[in-house]
PDB file of C-alpha atoms in Angstrom:
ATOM      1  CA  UNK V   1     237.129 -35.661-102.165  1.00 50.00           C
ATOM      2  CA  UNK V   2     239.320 -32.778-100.227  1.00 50.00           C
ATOM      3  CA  UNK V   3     237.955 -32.385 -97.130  1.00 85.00           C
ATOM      4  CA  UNK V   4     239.291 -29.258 -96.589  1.00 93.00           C
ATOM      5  CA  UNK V   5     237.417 -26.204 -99.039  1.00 93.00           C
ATOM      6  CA  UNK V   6     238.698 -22.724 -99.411  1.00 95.00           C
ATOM      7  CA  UNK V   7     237.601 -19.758-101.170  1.00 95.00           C
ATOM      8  CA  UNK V   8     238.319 -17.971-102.991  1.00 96.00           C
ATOM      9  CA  UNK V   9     240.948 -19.467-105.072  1.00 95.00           C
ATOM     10  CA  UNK V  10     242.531 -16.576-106.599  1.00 96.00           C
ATOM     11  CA  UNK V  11     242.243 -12.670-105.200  1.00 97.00           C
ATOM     12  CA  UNK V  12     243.416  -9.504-106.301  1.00 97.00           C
ATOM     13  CA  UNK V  13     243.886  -6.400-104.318  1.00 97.00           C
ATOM     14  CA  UNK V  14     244.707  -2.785-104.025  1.00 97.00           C
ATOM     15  CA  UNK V  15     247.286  -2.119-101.465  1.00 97.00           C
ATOM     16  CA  UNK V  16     245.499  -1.145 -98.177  1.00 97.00           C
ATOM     17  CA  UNK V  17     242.870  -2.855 -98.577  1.00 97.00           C
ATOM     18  CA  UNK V  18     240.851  -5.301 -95.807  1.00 98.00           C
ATOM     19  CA  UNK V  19     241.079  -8.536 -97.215  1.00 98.00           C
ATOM     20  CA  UNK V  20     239.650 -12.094 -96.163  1.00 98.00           C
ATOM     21  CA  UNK V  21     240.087 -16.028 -97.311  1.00 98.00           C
ATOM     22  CA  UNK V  22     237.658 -18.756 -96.052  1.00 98.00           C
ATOM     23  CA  UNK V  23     238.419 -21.966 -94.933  1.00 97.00           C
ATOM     24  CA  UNK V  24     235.526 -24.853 -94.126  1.00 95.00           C
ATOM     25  CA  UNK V  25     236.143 -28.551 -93.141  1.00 92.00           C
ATOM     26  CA  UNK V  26     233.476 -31.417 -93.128  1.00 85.00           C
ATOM     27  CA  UNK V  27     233.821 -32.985 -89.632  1.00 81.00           C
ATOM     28  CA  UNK V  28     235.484 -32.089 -86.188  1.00 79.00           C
ATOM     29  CA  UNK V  29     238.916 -30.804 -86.300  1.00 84.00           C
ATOM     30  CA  UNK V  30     241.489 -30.643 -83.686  1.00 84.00           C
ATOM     31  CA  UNK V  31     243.162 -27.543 -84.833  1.00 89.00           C
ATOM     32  CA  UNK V  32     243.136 -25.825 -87.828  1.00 92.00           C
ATOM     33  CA  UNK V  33     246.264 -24.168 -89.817  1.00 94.00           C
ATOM     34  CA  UNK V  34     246.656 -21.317 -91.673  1.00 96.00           C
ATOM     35  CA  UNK V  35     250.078 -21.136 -93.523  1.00 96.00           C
ATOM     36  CA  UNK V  36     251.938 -19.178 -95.939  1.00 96.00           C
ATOM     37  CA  UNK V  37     253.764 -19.913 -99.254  1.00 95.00           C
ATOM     38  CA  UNK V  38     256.090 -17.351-101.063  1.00 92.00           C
ATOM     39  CA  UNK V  39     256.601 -17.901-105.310  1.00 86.00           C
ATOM     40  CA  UNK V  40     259.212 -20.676-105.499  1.00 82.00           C
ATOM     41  CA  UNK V  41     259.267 -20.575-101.000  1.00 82.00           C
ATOM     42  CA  UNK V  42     258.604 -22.464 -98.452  1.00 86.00           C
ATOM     43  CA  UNK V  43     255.608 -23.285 -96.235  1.00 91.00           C
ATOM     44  CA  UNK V  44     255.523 -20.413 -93.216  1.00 91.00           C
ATOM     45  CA  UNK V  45     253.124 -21.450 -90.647  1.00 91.00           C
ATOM     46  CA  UNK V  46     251.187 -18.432 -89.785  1.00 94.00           C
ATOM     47  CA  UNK V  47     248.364 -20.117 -87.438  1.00 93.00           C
ATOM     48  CA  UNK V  48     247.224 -22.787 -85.490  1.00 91.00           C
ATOM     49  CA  UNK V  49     243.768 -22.769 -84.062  1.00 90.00           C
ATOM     50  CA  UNK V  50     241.620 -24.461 -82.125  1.00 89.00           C
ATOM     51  CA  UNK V  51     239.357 -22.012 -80.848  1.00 91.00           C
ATOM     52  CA  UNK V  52     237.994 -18.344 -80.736  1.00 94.00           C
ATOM     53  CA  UNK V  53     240.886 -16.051 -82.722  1.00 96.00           C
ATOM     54  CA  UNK V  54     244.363 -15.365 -83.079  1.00 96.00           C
ATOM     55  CA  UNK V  55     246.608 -12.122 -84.134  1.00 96.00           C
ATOM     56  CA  UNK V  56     249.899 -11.325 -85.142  1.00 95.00           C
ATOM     57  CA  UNK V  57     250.756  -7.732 -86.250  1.00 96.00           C
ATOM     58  CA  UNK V  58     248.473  -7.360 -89.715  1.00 97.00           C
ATOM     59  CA  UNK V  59     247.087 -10.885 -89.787  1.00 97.00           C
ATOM     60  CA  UNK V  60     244.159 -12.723 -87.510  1.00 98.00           C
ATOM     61  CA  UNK V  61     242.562 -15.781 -87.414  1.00 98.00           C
ATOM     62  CA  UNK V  62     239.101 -16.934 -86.343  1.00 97.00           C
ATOM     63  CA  UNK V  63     237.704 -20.328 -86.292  1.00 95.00           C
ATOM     64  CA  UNK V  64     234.280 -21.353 -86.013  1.00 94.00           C
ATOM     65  CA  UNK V  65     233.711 -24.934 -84.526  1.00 89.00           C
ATOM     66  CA  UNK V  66     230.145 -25.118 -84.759  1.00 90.00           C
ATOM     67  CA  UNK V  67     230.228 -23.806 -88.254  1.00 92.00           C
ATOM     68  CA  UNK V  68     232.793 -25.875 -89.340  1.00 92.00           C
ATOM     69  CA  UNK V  69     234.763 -22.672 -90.687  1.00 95.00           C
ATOM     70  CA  UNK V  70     237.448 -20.501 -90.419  1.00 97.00           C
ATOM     71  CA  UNK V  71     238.556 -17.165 -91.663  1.00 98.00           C
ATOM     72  CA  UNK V  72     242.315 -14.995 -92.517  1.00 98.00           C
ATOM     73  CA  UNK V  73     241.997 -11.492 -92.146  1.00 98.00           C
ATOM     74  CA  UNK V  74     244.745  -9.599 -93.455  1.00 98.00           C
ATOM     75  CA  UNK V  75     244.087  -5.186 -92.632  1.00 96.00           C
ATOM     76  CA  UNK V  76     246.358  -2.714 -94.614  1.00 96.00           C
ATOM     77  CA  UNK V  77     247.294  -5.563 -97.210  1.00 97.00           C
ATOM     78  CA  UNK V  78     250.570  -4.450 -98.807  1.00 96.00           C
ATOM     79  CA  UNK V  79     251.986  -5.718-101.959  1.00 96.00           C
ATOM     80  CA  UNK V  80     254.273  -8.065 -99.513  1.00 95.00           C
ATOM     81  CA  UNK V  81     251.334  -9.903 -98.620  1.00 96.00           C
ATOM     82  CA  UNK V  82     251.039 -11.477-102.362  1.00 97.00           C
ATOM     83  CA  UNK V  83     252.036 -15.042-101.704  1.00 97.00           C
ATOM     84  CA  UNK V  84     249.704 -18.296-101.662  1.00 96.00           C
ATOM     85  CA  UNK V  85     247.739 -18.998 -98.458  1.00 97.00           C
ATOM     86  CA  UNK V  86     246.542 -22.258 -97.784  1.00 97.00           C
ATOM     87  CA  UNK V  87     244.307 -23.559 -94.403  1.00 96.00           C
ATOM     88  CA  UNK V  88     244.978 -27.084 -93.542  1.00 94.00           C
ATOM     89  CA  UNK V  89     243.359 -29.302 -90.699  1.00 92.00           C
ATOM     90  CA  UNK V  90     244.467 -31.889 -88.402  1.00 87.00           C
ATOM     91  CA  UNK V  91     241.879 -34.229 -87.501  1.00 80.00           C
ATOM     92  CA  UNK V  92     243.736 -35.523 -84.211  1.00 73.00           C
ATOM     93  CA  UNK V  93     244.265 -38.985 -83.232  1.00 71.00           C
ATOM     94  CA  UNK V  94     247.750 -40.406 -82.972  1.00 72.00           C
ATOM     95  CA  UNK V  95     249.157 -38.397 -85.619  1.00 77.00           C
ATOM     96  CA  UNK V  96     250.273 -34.801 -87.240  1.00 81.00           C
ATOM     97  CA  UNK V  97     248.884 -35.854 -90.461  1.00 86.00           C
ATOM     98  CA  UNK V  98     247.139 -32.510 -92.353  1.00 90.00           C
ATOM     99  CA  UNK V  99     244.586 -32.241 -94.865  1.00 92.00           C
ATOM    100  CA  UNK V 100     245.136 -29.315 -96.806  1.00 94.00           C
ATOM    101  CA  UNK V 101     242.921 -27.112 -99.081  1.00 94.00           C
ATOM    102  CA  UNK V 102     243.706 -26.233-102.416  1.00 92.00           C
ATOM    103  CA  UNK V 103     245.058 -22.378-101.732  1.00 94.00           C
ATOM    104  CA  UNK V 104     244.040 -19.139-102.511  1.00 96.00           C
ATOM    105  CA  UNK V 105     246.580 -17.118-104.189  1.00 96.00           C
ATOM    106  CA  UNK V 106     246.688 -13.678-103.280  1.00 97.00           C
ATOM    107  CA  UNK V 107     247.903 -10.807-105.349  1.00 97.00           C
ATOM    108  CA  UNK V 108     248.327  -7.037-103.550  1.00 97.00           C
ATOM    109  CA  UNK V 109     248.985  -4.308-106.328  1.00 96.00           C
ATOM    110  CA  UNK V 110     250.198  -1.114-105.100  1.00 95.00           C
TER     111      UNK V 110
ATOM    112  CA  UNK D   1     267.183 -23.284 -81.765  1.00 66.00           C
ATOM    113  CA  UNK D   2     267.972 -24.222 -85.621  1.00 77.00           C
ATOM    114  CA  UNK D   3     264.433 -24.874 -87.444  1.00 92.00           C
ATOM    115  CA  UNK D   4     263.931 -27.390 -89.846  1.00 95.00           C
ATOM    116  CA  UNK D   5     266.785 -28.725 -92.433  1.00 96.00           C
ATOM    117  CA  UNK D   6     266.189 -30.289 -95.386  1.00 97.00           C
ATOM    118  CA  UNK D   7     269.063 -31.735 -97.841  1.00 97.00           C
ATOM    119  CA  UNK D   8     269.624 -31.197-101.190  1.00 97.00           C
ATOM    120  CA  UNK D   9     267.607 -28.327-101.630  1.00 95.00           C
ATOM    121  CA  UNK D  10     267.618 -29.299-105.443  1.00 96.00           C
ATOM    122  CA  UNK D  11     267.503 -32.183-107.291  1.00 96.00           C
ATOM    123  CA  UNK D  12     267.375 -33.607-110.898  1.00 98.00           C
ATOM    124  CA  UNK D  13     267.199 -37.585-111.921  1.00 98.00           C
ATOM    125  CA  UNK D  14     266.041 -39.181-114.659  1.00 97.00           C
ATOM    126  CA  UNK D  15     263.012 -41.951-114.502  1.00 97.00           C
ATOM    127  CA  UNK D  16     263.840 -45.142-113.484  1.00 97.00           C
ATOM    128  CA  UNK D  17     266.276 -43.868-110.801  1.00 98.00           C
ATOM    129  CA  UNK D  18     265.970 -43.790-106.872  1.00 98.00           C
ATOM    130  CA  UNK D  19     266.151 -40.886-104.878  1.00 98.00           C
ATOM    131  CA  UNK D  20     266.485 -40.153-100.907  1.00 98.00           C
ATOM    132  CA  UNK D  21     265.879 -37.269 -99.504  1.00 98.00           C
ATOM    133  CA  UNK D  22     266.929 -36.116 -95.699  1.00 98.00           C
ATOM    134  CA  UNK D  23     264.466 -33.956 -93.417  1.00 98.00           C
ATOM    135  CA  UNK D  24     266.526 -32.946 -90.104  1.00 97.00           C
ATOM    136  CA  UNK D  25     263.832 -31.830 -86.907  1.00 96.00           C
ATOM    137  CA  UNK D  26     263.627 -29.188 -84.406  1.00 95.00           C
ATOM    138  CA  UNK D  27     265.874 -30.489 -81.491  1.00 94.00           C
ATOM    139  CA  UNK D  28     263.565 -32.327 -79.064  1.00 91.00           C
ATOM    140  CA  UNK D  29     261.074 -32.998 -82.128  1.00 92.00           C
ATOM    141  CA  UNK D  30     260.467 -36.817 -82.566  1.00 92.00           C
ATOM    142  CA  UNK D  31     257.372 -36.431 -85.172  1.00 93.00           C
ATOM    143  CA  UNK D  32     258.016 -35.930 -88.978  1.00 95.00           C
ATOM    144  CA  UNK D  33     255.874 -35.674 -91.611  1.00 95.00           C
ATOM    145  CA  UNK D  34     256.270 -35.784 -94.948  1.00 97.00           C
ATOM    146  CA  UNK D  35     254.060 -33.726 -97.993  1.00 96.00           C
ATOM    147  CA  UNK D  36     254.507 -33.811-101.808  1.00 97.00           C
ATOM    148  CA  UNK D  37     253.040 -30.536-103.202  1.00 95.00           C
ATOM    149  CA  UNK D  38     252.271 -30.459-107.443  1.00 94.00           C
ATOM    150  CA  UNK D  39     250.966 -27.735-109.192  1.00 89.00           C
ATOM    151  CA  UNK D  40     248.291 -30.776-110.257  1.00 87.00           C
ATOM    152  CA  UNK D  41     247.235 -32.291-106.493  1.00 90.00           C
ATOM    153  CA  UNK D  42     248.804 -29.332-104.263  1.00 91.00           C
ATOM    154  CA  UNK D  43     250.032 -30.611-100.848  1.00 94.00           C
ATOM    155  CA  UNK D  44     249.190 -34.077-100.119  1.00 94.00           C
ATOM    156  CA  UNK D  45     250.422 -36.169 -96.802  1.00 94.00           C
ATOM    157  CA  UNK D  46     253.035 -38.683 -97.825  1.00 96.00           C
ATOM    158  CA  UNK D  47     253.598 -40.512 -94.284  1.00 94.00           C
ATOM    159  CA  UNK D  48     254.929 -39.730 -90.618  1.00 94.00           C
ATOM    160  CA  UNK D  49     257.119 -40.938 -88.024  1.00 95.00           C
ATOM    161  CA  UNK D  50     257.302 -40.795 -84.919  1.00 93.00           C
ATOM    162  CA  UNK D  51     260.167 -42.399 -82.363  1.00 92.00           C
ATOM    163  CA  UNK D  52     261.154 -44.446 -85.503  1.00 95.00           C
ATOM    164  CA  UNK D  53     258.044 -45.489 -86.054  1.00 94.00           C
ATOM    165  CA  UNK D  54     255.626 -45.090 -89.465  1.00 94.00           C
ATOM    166  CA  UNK D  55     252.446 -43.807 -87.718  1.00 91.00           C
ATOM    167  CA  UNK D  56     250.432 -42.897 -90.296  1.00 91.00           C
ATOM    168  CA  UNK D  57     250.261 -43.181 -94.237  1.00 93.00           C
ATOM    169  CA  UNK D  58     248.789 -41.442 -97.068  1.00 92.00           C
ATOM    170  CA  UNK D  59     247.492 -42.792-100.172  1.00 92.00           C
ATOM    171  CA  UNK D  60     250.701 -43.264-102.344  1.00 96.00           C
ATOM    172  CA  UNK D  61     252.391 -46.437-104.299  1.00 96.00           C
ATOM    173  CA  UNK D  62     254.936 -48.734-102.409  1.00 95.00           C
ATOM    174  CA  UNK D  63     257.295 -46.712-104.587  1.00 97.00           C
ATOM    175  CA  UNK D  64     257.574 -43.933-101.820  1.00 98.00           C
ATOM    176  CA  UNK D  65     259.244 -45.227 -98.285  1.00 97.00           C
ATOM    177  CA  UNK D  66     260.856 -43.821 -95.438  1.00 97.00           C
ATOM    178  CA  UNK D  67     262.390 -44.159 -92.011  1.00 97.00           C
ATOM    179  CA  UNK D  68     263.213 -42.446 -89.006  1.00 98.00           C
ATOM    180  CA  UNK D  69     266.668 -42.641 -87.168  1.00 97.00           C
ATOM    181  CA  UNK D  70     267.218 -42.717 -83.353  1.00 96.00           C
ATOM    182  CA  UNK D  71     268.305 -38.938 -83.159  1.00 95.00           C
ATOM    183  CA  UNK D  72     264.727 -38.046 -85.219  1.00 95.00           C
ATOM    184  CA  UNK D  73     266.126 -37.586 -88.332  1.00 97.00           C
ATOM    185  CA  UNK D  74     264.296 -38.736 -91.269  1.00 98.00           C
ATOM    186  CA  UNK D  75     264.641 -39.681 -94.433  1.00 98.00           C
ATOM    187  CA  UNK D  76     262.462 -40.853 -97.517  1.00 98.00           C
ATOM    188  CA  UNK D  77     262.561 -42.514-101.001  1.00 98.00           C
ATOM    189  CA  UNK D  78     261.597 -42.935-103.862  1.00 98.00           C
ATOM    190  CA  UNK D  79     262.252 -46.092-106.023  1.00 95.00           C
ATOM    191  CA  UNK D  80     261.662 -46.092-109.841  1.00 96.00           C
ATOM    192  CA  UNK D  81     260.876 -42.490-110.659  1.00 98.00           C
ATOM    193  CA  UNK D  82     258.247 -41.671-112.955  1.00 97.00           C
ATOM    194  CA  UNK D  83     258.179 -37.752-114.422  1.00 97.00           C
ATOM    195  CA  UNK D  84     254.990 -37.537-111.960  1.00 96.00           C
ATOM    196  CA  UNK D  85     257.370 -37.676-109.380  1.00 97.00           C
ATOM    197  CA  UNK D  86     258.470 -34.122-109.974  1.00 97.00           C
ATOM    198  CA  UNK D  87     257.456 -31.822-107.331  1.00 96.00           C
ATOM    199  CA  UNK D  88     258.421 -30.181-103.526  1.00 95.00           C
ATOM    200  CA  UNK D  89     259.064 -32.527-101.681  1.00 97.00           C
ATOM    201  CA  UNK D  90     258.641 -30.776 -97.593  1.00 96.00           C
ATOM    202  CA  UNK D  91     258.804 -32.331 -93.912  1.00 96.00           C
ATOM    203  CA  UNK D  92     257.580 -31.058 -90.914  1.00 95.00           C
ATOM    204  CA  UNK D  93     258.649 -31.116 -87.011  1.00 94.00           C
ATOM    205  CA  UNK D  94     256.593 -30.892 -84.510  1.00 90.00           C
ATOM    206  CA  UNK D  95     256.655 -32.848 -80.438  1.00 86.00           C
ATOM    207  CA  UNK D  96     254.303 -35.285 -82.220  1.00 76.00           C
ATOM    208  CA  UNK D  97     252.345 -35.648 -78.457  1.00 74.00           C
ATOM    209  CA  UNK D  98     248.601 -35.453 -77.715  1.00 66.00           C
ATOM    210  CA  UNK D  99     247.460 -31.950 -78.086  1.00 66.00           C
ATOM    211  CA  UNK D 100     250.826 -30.536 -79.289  1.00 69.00           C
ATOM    212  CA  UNK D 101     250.070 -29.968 -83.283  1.00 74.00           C
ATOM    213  CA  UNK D 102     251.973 -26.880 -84.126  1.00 84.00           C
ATOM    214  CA  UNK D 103     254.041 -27.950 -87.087  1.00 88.00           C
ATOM    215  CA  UNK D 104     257.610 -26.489 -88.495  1.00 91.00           C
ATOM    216  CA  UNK D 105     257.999 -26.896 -92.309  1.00 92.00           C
ATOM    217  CA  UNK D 106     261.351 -26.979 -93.914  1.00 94.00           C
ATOM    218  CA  UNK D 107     262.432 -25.697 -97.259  1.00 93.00           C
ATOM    219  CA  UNK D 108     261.393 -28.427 -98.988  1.00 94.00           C
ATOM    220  CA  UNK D 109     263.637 -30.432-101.822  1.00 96.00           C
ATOM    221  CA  UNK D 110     262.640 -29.695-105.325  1.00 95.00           C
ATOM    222  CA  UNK D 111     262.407 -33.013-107.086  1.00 97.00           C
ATOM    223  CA  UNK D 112     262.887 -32.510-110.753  1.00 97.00           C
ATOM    224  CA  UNK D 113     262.454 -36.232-113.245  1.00 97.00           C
ATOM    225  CA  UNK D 114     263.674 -36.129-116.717  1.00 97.00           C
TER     226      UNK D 114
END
């Protein structure tokens, strides 16, 4: 069972547009990443989280700990944007190990 | 400060065959981690080391090993390749100490078994 869920798996929009992908995780989390992945690229990482929000030029990030949940805002989506974005926690401890969830692939049409 | 290197960025063998794959870290890094990502199971933890140490392992056959070098460099294999073995294969750097969890992903190798 993935412990990490995201939603929704697959989004279109119109360039411009406000968009948002969810991210929830079933126990206590250390941080939480948000990270990018191109067609046939790498893995960017966008954001790490552990509290409150985070923003970088089109892109923020919120997390939730009571909730469990966290959110990727992207404003003024532009047909650059398309790529697959995937949330992925680390559960602390001794190690860097992730969980990841399953992706949601985004798709900005001018 | 050069980011994470992975070598070859492309790869083809046929089942039955061994493979090893190189992950060089973010200077000062001593924590990698390795992920397999399929289009089937998306990105699953393989195993990490830290200070040539395993420190952690995911839920794969004995078929996939690894080590870690003094200077932090890592490398992993894989023994007796089945097609299911196909996939990226990425690493990730990070200072691997308590609190510091920001992660660097490489380019990943693309694993292809005939």
């Amino acid at each position: 069972k993935n412990e990490v869920e995201q939603s929704p798996q697959n989004l279109t929009a119109q360039e411009g547009e406000f968009i948002t992908i969810n991210c929830s995780y079933s126990v206590g989390i250390s941080a939480l990443h948000w990270l990018q992945q191109h067609p046939g690229g790498g893995i960017v990482s966008l954001f790490m989280l552990s509290s409150g929000k985070k923003k970088h030029g089109r892109l923020i990030a919120t997390i939730n700990i009571q909730e469990k949940h966290s959110s990727l805002h992207i404003t003024a989506s532009h047909p650059r944007d398309s790529a697959v974005y995937i949330c992925a926690a680390h559960y602390g401890g001794a190690t860097n190990k992730l969980i990841f969830g399953t992706g949601t692939l985004l798709a900005v049409q001018p | 400060k050069a980011g994470v290197t992975q070598t070859p960025r492309y790869l083809i063998k046929t089942r039955g065959q061994q493979v090893t794959l190189s992950c060089s870290p973010i200077s000062g890094h001593r924590s990698v981690s390795w992920y397999q990502q399929t289009p089937g199971q998306g990105l699953q933890f393989l195993f990490e080391y830290f200070s040539e140490t395993q420190r952690n392992k995911g839920n794969f056959p004995g078929r996939f090993s690894g080590r870690q070098f003094s200077n932090s460099r890592s490398e992993m294999n894989v023994s007796t390749l089945e097609l299911g073995d196909s996939a990226l294969y990425l690493c990730a750097s990070s200072l691997g100490t308590t609190r510091s969890y920001e992660q660097y992903f490489g380019p990943g190798t693309r694993l292809t078994v005939t």
